[in-house]
Coordinates of C-alpha atoms in Angstrom, one line a residue:
M527 CA 7.1 -6.3 -13.4
R528 CA 9.6 -5.4 -10.6
A529 CA 12.4 -5.0 -13.2
Y530 CA 10.2 -2.7 -15.3
L531 CA 9.3 -0.7 -12.2
T532 CA 12.9 -0.4 -11.2
A533 CA 13.7 1.1 -14.6
Y534 CA 10.7 3.3 -14.3
G535 CA 11.9 4.6 -10.9
A536 CA 15.3 5.5 -12.3
A537 CA 13.8 7.4 -15.2
L538 CA 11.4 9.1 -12.8
L539 CA 14.3 10.4 -10.7
L540 CA 16.0 11.8 -13.7
V541 CA 12.8 13.6 -14.9
L542 CA 11.6 14.8 -11.6
T543 CA 14.7 16.5 -10.2
G544 CA 14.2 17.8 -6.7
A545 CA 11.1 15.5 -6.1
A546 CA 13.0 12.9 -4.0
P547 CA 11.4 12.0 -0.7
A548 CA 12.4 13.6 2.6
V549 CA 15.2 12.0 4.6
A550 CA 14.4 10.6 8.1
D551 CA 13.7 13.0 10.9
D552 CA 14.6 12.7 14.6
G553 CA 11.0 12.4 15.8
A554 CA 8.5 9.5 15.5
D555 CA 6.0 9.5 12.6
Q556 CA 8.3 11.6 10.4
S557 CA 9.6 10.7 7.0
F558 CA 12.3 7.9 7.3
T559 CA 14.3 5.5 5.3
I560 CA 14.0 1.7 5.8
E561 CA 17.5 0.6 6.6
D562 CA 17.0 -3.2 6.8
P563 CA 18.8 -4.8 3.8
R564 CA 16.3 -7.7 3.9
I565 CA 13.5 -5.3 3.1
T566 CA 13.8 -4.7 -0.6
E567 CA 10.2 -4.9 -1.7
S568 CA 8.2 -3.1 1.0
S569 CA 4.7 -3.5 -0.4
G570 CA 2.5 -2.8 2.6
L571 CA 2.5 -0.4 5.6
A572 CA 0.6 -0.2 8.9
A573 CA 1.0 2.0 11.9
S574 CA 1.4 0.1 15.1
R575 CA -1.4 0.6 17.7
L576 CA 0.7 -0.5 20.6
H577 CA 4.1 1.0 19.8
P578 CA 4.1 4.7 18.9
G579 CA 6.2 5.5 15.9
V580 CA 6.6 1.9 14.7
Y581 CA 5.4 0.7 11.3
W582 CA 4.8 -2.9 10.2
T583 CA 5.9 -3.8 6.7
H584 CA 6.8 -6.9 4.6
N585 CA 8.3 -7.9 1.3
D586 CA 5.8 -8.8 -1.5
S587 CA 7.1 -12.1 -2.7
E588 CA 9.8 -14.8 -2.4
D589 CA 10.6 -13.8 1.2
G590 CA 8.6 -16.1 3.5
P591 CA 6.0 -15.7 6.3
Y592 CA 7.7 -12.6 7.8
L593 CA 6.6 -9.2 9.1
Y594 CA 9.0 -6.5 10.1
A595 CA 8.5 -3.7 12.7
V596 CA 10.4 -0.6 11.7
D597 CA 11.0 2.3 14.1
S598 CA 10.3 5.6 12.2
R599 CA 12.8 7.4 14.5
T600 CA 15.8 5.5 13.1
G601 CA 14.5 3.5 10.1
K602 CA 15.8 0.3 11.8
T603 CA 14.0 -3.0 12.2
V604 CA 13.1 -3.5 15.9
A605 CA 11.3 -6.9 15.5
T606 CA 11.0 -9.6 12.9
I607 CA 7.9 -11.8 13.2
T608 CA 7.6 -15.2 11.7
M609 CA 4.1 -16.5 11.1
R610 CA 3.5 -20.2 11.9
G611 CA 0.5 -22.2 10.9
V612 CA 0.2 -20.7 7.4
G613 CA 1.2 -22.1 4.0
E614 CA 4.0 -20.8 1.8
P615 CA 3.1 -17.1 1.0
R616 CA 2.8 -16.4 -2.7
D617 CA 2.5 -12.7 -3.1
V618 CA 2.0 -10.7 0.1
E619 CA 0.8 -7.2 -0.9
A620 CA -0.8 -5.5 2.1
V621 CA -1.0 -5.3 5.9
S622 CA -3.6 -3.6 8.1
I623 CA -4.5 -3.5 11.8
G624 CA -8.1 -4.1 12.9
Q625 CA -10.2 -2.8 15.7
D626 CA -9.6 -6.1 17.5
G627 CA -5.9 -5.4 17.8
N628 CA -4.9 -8.0 15.2
L629 CA -2.6 -7.7 12.3
Y630 CA -4.1 -8.7 9.0
V631 CA -1.7 -9.7 6.2
G632 CA -3.0 -9.9 2.7
D633 CA -1.5 -12.6 0.5
I634 CA -3.7 -11.3 -2.4
G635 CA -1.4 -10.5 -5.3
D636 CA -1.9 -12.3 -8.6
N637 CA 0.3 -10.8 -11.4
L638 CA -1.4 -13.0 -14.0
D639 CA -4.8 -11.4 -13.3
G640 CA -6.8 -14.4 -12.2
S641 CA -4.4 -17.4 -12.2
W642 CA -5.2 -18.3 -8.6
D643 CA -8.7 -19.6 -7.7
H644 CA -8.3 -18.3 -4.2
V645 CA -6.0 -16.1 -2.2
W646 CA -5.2 -15.8 1.6
I647 CA -5.4 -13.5 4.5
Y648 CA -3.4 -14.2 7.6
R649 CA -4.2 -12.8 11.1
F650 CA -2.5 -12.7 14.5
P651 CA -2.5 -10.4 17.5
E652 CA -0.1 -7.5 17.3
P653 CA 2.8 -8.4 19.6
K654 CA 2.9 -6.5 22.9
Q655 CA 6.7 -6.6 23.0
L656 CA 9.0 -5.7 20.1
R657 CA 11.4 -8.6 19.7
D658 CA 12.0 -11.3 17.2
A659 CA 9.3 -14.0 17.6
T660 CA 7.4 -16.8 16.0
V661 CA 3.6 -16.4 16.3
Q662 CA 0.7 -18.6 15.6
A663 CA -1.4 -17.1 12.7
T664 CA -4.8 -18.0 11.4
Q665 CA -5.2 -18.5 7.7
F666 CA -8.4 -17.5 5.8
D667 CA -9.2 -18.6 2.2
V668 CA -10.6 -15.7 0.1
T669 CA -12.5 -15.8 -3.2
Y670 CA -14.3 -13.1 -5.2
A671 CA -18.0 -13.4 -6.1
D672 CA -17.2 -12.3 -9.7
G673 CA -14.1 -14.4 -10.3
A674 CA -10.4 -14.3 -9.5
R675 CA -8.4 -11.1 -9.9
N676 CA -5.2 -9.3 -9.0
A677 CA -5.2 -7.1 -5.9
E678 CA -2.6 -5.2 -3.9
A679 CA -4.8 -3.2 -1.4
M680 CA -6.4 -4.7 1.7
M681 CA -7.9 -2.5 4.4
V682 CA -9.6 -3.4 7.7
H683 CA -12.2 -1.0 8.9
P684 CA -11.2 0.4 12.3
K685 CA -14.7 0.4 13.7
T686 CA -16.5 -2.6 12.2
G687 CA -13.5 -4.9 11.7
R688 CA -14.8 -5.8 8.2
V689 CA -12.0 -6.4 5.6
Y690 CA -12.1 -4.7 2.2
I691 CA -9.9 -5.4 -0.8
A692 CA -9.4 -3.1 -3.8
S693 CA -8.5 -5.0 -7.0
K694 CA -5.8 -3.7 -9.4
N695 CA -6.6 -3.1 -13.0
E696 CA -5.3 -0.5 -15.4
D697 CA -8.9 0.1 -16.7
G698 CA -10.2 0.5 -13.2
G699 CA -10.7 -1.9 -10.3
G700 CA -13.4 -2.7 -7.8
L701 CA -13.8 -2.3 -4.0
Y702 CA -14.7 -5.7 -2.5
E703 CA -16.3 -6.2 0.9
G704 CA -15.6 -9.3 2.9
P705 CA -18.1 -11.1 5.2
A706 CA -18.8 -9.5 8.6
R707 CA -16.5 -12.0 10.2
L708 CA -13.8 -14.1 8.5
S709 CA -14.2 -17.8 8.9
T710 CA -11.8 -20.7 8.7
G711 CA -14.6 -23.1 7.8
G712 CA -14.5 -22.4 4.0
N713 CA -14.1 -19.7 1.4
N714 CA -14.7 -16.1 2.5
V715 CA -16.4 -14.6 -0.4
F716 CA -15.7 -10.9 -1.2
R717 CA -18.4 -9.0 -3.1
R718 CA -17.9 -5.9 -5.3
V719 CA -19.4 -2.8 -3.7
G720 CA -17.8 0.0 -5.6
E721 CA -15.6 1.1 -8.5
V722 CA -12.1 2.4 -7.9
P723 CA -9.1 3.5 -10.1
W724 CA -5.8 1.6 -10.5
V725 CA -4.8 0.9 -6.9
T726 CA -1.6 -0.3 -5.3
D727 CA -2.6 0.2 -1.6
G728 CA -5.2 1.8 0.6
A729 CA -5.9 2.8 4.2
F730 CA -8.8 3.9 6.4
S731 CA -8.5 6.9 8.6
P732 CA -8.5 5.9 12.4
D733 CA -12.1 7.1 12.7
G734 CA -13.2 5.1 9.7
T735 CA -14.8 8.0 7.8
Q736 CA -12.2 8.3 5.1
L737 CA -10.6 5.8 2.7
V738 CA -7.4 6.7 0.9
L739 CA -6.4 4.8 -2.2
R740 CA -3.0 5.3 -3.9
S741 CA -1.6 4.3 -7.3
Y742 CA 1.8 4.7 -8.9
F743 CA 1.2 8.4 -9.8
S744 CA -1.5 9.7 -7.5
A745 CA -3.8 9.2 -4.5
R746 CA -7.5 9.9 -3.8
G747 CA -9.5 10.1 -0.7
Y748 CA -13.1 8.9 -0.4
A749 CA -15.8 9.6 2.1
F750 CA -16.7 6.2 3.7
E751 CA -20.1 5.5 5.3
D752 CA -22.1 2.4 5.9
G753 CA -19.6 0.3 4.0
R754 CA -19.7 2.4 0.8
I755 CA -17.5 5.0 -0.8
G756 CA -18.8 8.5 -1.4
D757 CA -17.5 11.8 -2.7
D758 CA -13.8 11.7 -3.6
H759 CA -11.0 14.3 -3.6
R760 CA -7.4 14.6 -4.5
V761 CA -4.8 13.7 -1.9
D762 CA -1.2 15.0 -2.2
A763 CA 1.2 12.1 -2.7
P764 CA 5.0 12.1 -3.2
F765 CA 6.5 10.9 -6.5
Q766 CA 8.1 7.6 -5.7
G767 CA 9.7 5.1 -8.1
Q768 CA 7.7 2.1 -7.0
A769 CA 4.8 3.6 -5.2
E770 CA 3.4 0.6 -3.3
S771 CA 2.0 1.5 0.1
V772 CA 0.1 4.0 2.3
T773 CA -1.1 4.2 5.9
Y774 CA -2.4 6.8 8.3
T775 CA -0.3 7.6 11.3
A776 CA -1.9 6.2 14.5
D777 CA -3.4 9.6 15.5
G778 CA -4.7 10.2 12.0
S779 CA -2.8 13.5 11.6
A780 CA -0.8 12.4 8.5
L781 CA -0.4 9.8 5.8
M782 CA 2.8 7.8 5.3
F783 CA 3.6 6.8 1.7
G784 CA 6.0 4.0 1.1
S785 CA 7.7 2.4 -1.9
E786 CA 9.7 -0.7 -2.9
G787 CA 13.4 -0.9 -3.4
A788 CA 16.5 -1.2 -1.2
R789 CA 16.6 1.6 1.5
S790 CA 13.2 2.8 0.3
D791 CA 11.8 6.0 1.7
V792 CA 8.6 6.4 3.7
V793 CA 7.3 10.0 3.2
R794 CA 4.9 11.8 5.6
V795 CA 2.2 14.0 4.2
G796 CA -0.2 15.9 6.4
A797 CA -3.7 14.3 6.2
G798 CA -5.3 17.6 5.5
D799 CA -3.1 18.2 2.5
G800 CA -4.9 17.9 -0.8
G801 CA -7.2 19.9 -3.0
D802 CA -10.6 20.0 -4.7
D803 CA -10.9 19.4 -8.4
G804 CA -12.8 22.6 -9.1
G805 CA -10.0 24.3 -11.0
G806 CA -8.3 26.0 -8.0
S807 CA -4.7 25.4 -7.5
K808 CA -3.0 24.4 -4.2
P809 CA 0.8 24.5 -3.6
P810 CA 2.4 21.2 -2.4
S811 CA 2.7 20.8 1.3
K812 CA 5.9 20.9 3.2
D813 CA 5.5 18.5 6.0
S814 CA 8.7 17.1 7.4
G815 CA 12.1 18.6 6.7
G816 CA 10.5 21.2 4.3
T817 CA 10.5 18.8 1.4
S818 CA 7.8 19.4 -1.1
T819 CA 5.4 16.5 -1.3
G820 CA 3.0 17.7 -4.0
G821 CA 1.5 14.9 -5.9
G822 CA -1.1 14.6 -8.6
G823 CA -4.5 13.1 -8.7
G824 CA -6.8 12.5 -11.5
D825 CA -9.3 9.7 -11.3
G826 CA -7.0 7.5 -13.4
D827 CA -3.3 6.8 -13.1
G828 CA -2.2 9.9 -15.0
S829 CA 0.1 12.6 -13.6
G830 CA -2.4 15.0 -12.1
G831 CA -1.3 18.6 -11.2
S832 CA 0.2 19.5 -7.9
G833 CA -0.6 23.2 -8.3
V834 CA 3.0 24.2 -8.8
E835 CA 4.5 26.1 -11.7
G836 CA 5.8 23.8 -14.4
T837 CA 3.5 20.9 -13.6
T838 CA 2.3 20.6 -17.2
L839 CA 5.9 20.4 -18.5
T840 CA 6.9 17.9 -15.9
G841 CA 3.9 15.8 -16.6
A842 CA 4.7 15.7 -20.3
M843 CA 8.3 14.8 -19.6
L844 CA 7.1 12.0 -17.3
L845 CA 4.7 10.6 -19.8
A846 CA 7.4 10.7 -22.5
A847 CA 9.8 8.8 -20.2
V848 CA 7.2 6.2 -19.3
G849 CA 6.3 5.8 -22.9
F850 CA 9.9 5.3 -23.9
L851 CA 10.4 2.6 -21.2
V852 CA 7.3 0.7 -22.3
F853 CA 8.6 0.8 -25.9
M854 CA 12.0 -0.5 -24.9
N855 CA 10.5 -3.2 -22.7
R856 CA 8.4 -4.5 -25.5
R857 CA 11.5 -4.4 -27.8
R858 CA 13.4 -6.4 -25.3
K859 CA 10.6 -9.0 -25.0
Q860 CA 10.5 -9.4 -28.7
G861 CA 14.0 -10.4 -29.0

């Protein structure tokens, strides 16, 4: 899948000229590039609560029990954390910070859509000092009430501390709610409480009233109350070759969108940037560096409009490019 997405990202850059993410800015919480050569598959993103301008990330597989703290001012890694007391991670896809000050790491990926009878969540306190360290983590077994499935999005509600997982399926996934408190005494059963589109990551706003879910081509925001999603709206998201992660800044003023790949970009988009679906158009925002970050947003994973001239043509070109890559991929697999 990663090889296919790499090819897709190259084609996307050729089709969407001028839509590259902004380069890093001087200030904290601005767009930046991850400089660490070890981080080639950044699949999750979480804004530090203790260290302003620092973001936690991780590779998604074949890396080990590691988390990296990246300073948005420079794009450089300022701490590498090794988790002790957990098994060998299989497919780490998400990271989130709870109201308890703990980092939650979601080893929840399953590219074979149900081959694992359980997945894991790891938890440990966010380090007070930014330096390389080994920490003792707690491991929780997770199952789904309606059977095993693939997932890449795990979010901890900032007020209740309850963990949610959004499953990933091209026909639409589910939002799953975990128990009020995770337990090490047995399986933690997650139950389906809502329907969501194709999702690669998600994040709660700091006040817990909004949930943003992103996919490869778009992002949507949902009102969130009493553990359930409500009305949804489009959220501007940048075009990224391997769109894998999203988080709010610690103050909730903006969203940070990340992607996989060596020296991948993390792009800031103002949290208020988006639009209704009532037929009105809205120009893309220019958050940091004046770079246009207009994204699309239909309910599915199609290329929704950004409200700029030429979107229809660009969308058609994008679909043609993706279709060609799918065709060539199938030809390659057949021989």
